[in-house]
mmCIF file of C-alpha atoms in Angstrom:
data_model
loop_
_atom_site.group_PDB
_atom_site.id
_atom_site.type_symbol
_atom_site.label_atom_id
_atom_site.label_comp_id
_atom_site.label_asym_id
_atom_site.label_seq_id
_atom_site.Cartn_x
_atom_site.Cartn_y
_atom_site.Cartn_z
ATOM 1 C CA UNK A 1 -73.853 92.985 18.295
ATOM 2 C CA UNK A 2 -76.732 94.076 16.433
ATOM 3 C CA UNK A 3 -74.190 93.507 13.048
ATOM 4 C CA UNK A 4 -73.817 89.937 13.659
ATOM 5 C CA UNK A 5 -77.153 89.338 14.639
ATOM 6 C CA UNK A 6 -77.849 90.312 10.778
ATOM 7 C CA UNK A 7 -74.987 88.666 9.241
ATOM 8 C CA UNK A 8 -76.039 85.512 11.002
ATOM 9 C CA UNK A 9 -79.757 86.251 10.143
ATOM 10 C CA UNK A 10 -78.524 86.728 6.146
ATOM 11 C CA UNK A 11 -76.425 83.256 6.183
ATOM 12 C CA UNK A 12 -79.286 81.422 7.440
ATOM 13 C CA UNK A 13 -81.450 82.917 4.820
ATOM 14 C CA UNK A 14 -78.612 81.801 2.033
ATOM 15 C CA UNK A 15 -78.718 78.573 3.210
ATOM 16 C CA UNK A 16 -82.288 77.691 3.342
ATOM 17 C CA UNK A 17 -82.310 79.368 -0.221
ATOM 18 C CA UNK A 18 -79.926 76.690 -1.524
ATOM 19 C CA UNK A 19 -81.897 73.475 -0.251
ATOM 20 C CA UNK A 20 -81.733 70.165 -2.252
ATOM 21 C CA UNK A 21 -84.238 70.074 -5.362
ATOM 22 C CA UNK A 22 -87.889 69.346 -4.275
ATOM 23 C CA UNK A 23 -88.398 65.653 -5.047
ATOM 24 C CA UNK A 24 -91.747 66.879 -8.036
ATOM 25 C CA UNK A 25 -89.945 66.834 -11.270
ATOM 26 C CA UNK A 26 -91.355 69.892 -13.328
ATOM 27 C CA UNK A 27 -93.232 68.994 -16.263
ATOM 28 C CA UNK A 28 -91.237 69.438 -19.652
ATOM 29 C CA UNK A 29 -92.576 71.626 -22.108
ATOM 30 C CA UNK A 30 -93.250 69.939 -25.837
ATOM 31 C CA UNK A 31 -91.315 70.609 -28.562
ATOM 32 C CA UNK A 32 -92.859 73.148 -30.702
ATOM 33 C CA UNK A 33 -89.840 72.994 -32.874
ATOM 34 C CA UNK A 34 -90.694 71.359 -36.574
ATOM 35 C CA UNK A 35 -87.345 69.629 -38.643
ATOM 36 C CA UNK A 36 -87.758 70.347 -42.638
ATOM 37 C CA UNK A 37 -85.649 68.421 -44.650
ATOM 38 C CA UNK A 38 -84.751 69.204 -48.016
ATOM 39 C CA UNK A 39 -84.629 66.505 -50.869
ATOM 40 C CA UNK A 40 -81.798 65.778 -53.539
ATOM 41 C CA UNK A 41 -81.874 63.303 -56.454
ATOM 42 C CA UNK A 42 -79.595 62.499 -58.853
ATOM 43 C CA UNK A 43 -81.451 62.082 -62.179
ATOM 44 C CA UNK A 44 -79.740 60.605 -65.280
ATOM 45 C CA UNK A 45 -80.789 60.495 -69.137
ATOM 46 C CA UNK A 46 -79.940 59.950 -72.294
ATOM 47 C CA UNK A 47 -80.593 61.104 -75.871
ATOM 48 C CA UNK A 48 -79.898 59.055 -78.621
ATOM 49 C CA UNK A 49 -79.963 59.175 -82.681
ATOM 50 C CA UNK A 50 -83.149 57.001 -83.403
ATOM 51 C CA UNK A 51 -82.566 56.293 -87.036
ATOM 52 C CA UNK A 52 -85.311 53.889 -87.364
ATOM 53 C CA UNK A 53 -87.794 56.200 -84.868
ATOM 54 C CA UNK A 54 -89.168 53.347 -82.848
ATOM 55 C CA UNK A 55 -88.364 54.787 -79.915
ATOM 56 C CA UNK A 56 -85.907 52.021 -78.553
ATOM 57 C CA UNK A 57 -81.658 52.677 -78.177
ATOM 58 C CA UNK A 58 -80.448 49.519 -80.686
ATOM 59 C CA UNK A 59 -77.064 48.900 -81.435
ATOM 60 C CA UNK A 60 -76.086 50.759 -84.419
ATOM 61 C CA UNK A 61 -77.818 54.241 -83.542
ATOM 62 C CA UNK A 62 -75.119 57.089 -82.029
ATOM 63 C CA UNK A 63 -75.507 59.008 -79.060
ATOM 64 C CA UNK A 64 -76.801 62.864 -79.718
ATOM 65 C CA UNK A 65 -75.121 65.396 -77.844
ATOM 66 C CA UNK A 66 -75.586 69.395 -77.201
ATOM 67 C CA UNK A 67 -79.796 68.590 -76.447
ATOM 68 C CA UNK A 68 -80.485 70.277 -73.172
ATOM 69 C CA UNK A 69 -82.929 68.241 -70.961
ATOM 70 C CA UNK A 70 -84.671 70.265 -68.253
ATOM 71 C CA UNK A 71 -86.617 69.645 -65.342
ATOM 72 C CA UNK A 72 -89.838 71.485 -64.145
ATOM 73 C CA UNK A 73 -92.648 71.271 -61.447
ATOM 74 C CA UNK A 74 -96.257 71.247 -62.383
ATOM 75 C CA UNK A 75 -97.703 73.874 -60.744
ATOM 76 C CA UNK A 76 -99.260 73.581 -57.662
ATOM 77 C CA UNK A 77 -99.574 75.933 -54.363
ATOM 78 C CA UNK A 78 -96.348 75.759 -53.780
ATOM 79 C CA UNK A 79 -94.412 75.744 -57.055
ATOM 80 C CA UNK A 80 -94.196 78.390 -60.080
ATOM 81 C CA UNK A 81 -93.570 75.569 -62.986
ATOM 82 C CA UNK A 82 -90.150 76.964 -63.623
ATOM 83 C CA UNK A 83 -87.310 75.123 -64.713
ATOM 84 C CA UNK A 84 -85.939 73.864 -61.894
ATOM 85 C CA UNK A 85 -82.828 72.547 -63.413
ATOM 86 C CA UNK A 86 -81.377 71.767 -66.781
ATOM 87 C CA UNK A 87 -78.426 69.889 -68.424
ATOM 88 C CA UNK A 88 -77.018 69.492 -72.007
ATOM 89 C CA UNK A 89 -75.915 65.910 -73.641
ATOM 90 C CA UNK A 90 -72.592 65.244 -73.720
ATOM 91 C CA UNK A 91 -70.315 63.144 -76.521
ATOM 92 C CA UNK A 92 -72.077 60.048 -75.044
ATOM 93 C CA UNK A 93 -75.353 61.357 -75.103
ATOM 94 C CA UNK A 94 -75.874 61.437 -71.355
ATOM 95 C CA UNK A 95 -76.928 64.169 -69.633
ATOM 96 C CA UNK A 96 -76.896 64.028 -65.313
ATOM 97 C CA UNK A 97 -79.723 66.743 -63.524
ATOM 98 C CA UNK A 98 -79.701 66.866 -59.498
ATOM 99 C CA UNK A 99 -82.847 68.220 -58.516
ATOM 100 C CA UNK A 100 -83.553 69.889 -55.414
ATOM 101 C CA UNK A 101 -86.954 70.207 -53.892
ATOM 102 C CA UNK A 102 -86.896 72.048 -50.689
ATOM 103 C CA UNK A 103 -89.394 70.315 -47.688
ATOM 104 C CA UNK A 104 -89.582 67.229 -49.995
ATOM 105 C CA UNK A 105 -93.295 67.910 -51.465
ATOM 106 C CA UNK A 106 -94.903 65.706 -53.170
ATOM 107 C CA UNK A 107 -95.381 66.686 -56.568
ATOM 108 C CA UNK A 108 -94.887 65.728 -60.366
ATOM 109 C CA UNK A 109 -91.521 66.664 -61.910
ATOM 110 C CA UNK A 110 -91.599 67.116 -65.530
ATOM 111 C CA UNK A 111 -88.576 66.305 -67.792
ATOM 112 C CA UNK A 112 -88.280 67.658 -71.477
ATOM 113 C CA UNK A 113 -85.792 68.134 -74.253
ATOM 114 C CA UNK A 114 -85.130 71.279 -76.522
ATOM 115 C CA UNK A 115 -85.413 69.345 -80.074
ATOM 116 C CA UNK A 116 -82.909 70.862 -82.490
ATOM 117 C CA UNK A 117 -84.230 71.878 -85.716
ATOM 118 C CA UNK A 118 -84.515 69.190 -87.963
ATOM 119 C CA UNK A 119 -85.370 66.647 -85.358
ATOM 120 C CA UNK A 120 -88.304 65.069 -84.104
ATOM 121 C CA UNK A 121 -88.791 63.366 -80.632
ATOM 122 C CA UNK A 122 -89.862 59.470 -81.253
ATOM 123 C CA UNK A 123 -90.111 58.751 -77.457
ATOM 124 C CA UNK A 124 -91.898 61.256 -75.120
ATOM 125 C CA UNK A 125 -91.659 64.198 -72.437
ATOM 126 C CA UNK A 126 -91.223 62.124 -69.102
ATOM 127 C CA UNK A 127 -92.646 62.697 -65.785
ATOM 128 C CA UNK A 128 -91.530 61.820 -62.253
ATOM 129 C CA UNK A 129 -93.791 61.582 -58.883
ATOM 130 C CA UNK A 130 -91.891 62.198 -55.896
ATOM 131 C CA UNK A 131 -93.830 61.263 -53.024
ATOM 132 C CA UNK A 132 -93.305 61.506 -49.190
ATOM 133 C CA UNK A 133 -89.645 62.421 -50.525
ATOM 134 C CA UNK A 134 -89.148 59.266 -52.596
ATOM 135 C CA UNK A 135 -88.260 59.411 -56.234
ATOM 136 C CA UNK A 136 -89.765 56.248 -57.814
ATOM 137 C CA UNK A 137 -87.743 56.636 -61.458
ATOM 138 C CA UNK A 138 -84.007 58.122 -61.971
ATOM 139 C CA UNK A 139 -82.941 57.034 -65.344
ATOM 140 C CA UNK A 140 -85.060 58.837 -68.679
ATOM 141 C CA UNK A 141 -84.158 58.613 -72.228
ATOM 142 C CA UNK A 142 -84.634 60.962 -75.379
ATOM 143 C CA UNK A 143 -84.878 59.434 -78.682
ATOM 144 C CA UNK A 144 -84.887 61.600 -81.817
ATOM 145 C CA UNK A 145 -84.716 60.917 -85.312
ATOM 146 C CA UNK A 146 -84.302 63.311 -88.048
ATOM 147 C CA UNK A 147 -86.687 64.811 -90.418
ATOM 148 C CA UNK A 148 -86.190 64.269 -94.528
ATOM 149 C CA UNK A 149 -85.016 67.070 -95.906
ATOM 150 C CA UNK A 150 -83.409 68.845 -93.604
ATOM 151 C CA UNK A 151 -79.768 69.400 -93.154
ATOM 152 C CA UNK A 152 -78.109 67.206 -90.594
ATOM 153 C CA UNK A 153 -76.037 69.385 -87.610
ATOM 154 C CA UNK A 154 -72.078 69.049 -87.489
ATOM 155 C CA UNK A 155 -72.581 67.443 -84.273
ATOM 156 C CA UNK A 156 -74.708 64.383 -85.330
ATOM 157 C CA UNK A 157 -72.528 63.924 -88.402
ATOM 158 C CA UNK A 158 -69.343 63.436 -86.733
#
């Protein structure tokens, strides 16, 4: 007797266990959780044959391939002004950079050519701001023209 006295003593204490969800909600806790999003942009440019060095593509002047264009951040706190990126012109002259900038900062993005011997820039280094991860200018261009007396490369001749 005394065993069923217990068992019914247990199932009653189940049961009361299991009763229907008190009516309170509980209070959710807040997200301490933070999303960082990383930021791509395709960046294209050109370098061109400026025969008259004014700084403007006009018909006539040939595209100037094997210049590498790289990118770089100016250095801040949270950059090292490396190159973050780099590209070389192709037969057209174009040259396509995706740059990656991981939280989307904002910062200045610097873009510059290696001049080949014999060559002068006539347009300049450009920069880019990329704020609250927008990138306000995706399209750059490299004029150079060549200095007298030097040889002209294989490249630029054909």
């Amino acid at each position: 007797m005394k065993y069923c006295v217990v068992n019914a003593m247990l199932l009653i204490g189940v049961l009361t266990a299991c009763q229907t969800p008190s009516s309170t909600p509980l209070p959710l806790q807040q997200s301490t959780s933070k999303v960082i999003r990383d930021c791509f942009w395709d960046v294209t440019a050109k370098v061109w044959l400026d025969i008259n060095a004014n700084g403007v593509w006009e018909m006539g002047e040939l595209p100037f391939p094997g210049v590498e264009i790289w990118a770089q951040e100016t250095p801040s706190t949270h950059v090292t002004g490396e190159r973050m990126t780099w590209a070389t012109s192709d037969k057209a002259g174009q040259v396509k950079l995706t740059l990656w900038l991981a939280g989307c900062p904002k910062v200045l993005v610097q873009l510059h050519s290696v001049v080949p011997d014999g060559f002068q820039l006539t347009t300049q280094d450009e920069s880019i701001v990329v704020s609250e991860g927008e990138l306000i200018k995706t399209a750059f261009v490299f004029g150079l023209t060549h200095i007298s007396n030097t040889a002209l490369p294989l490249s630029v001749q054909d």
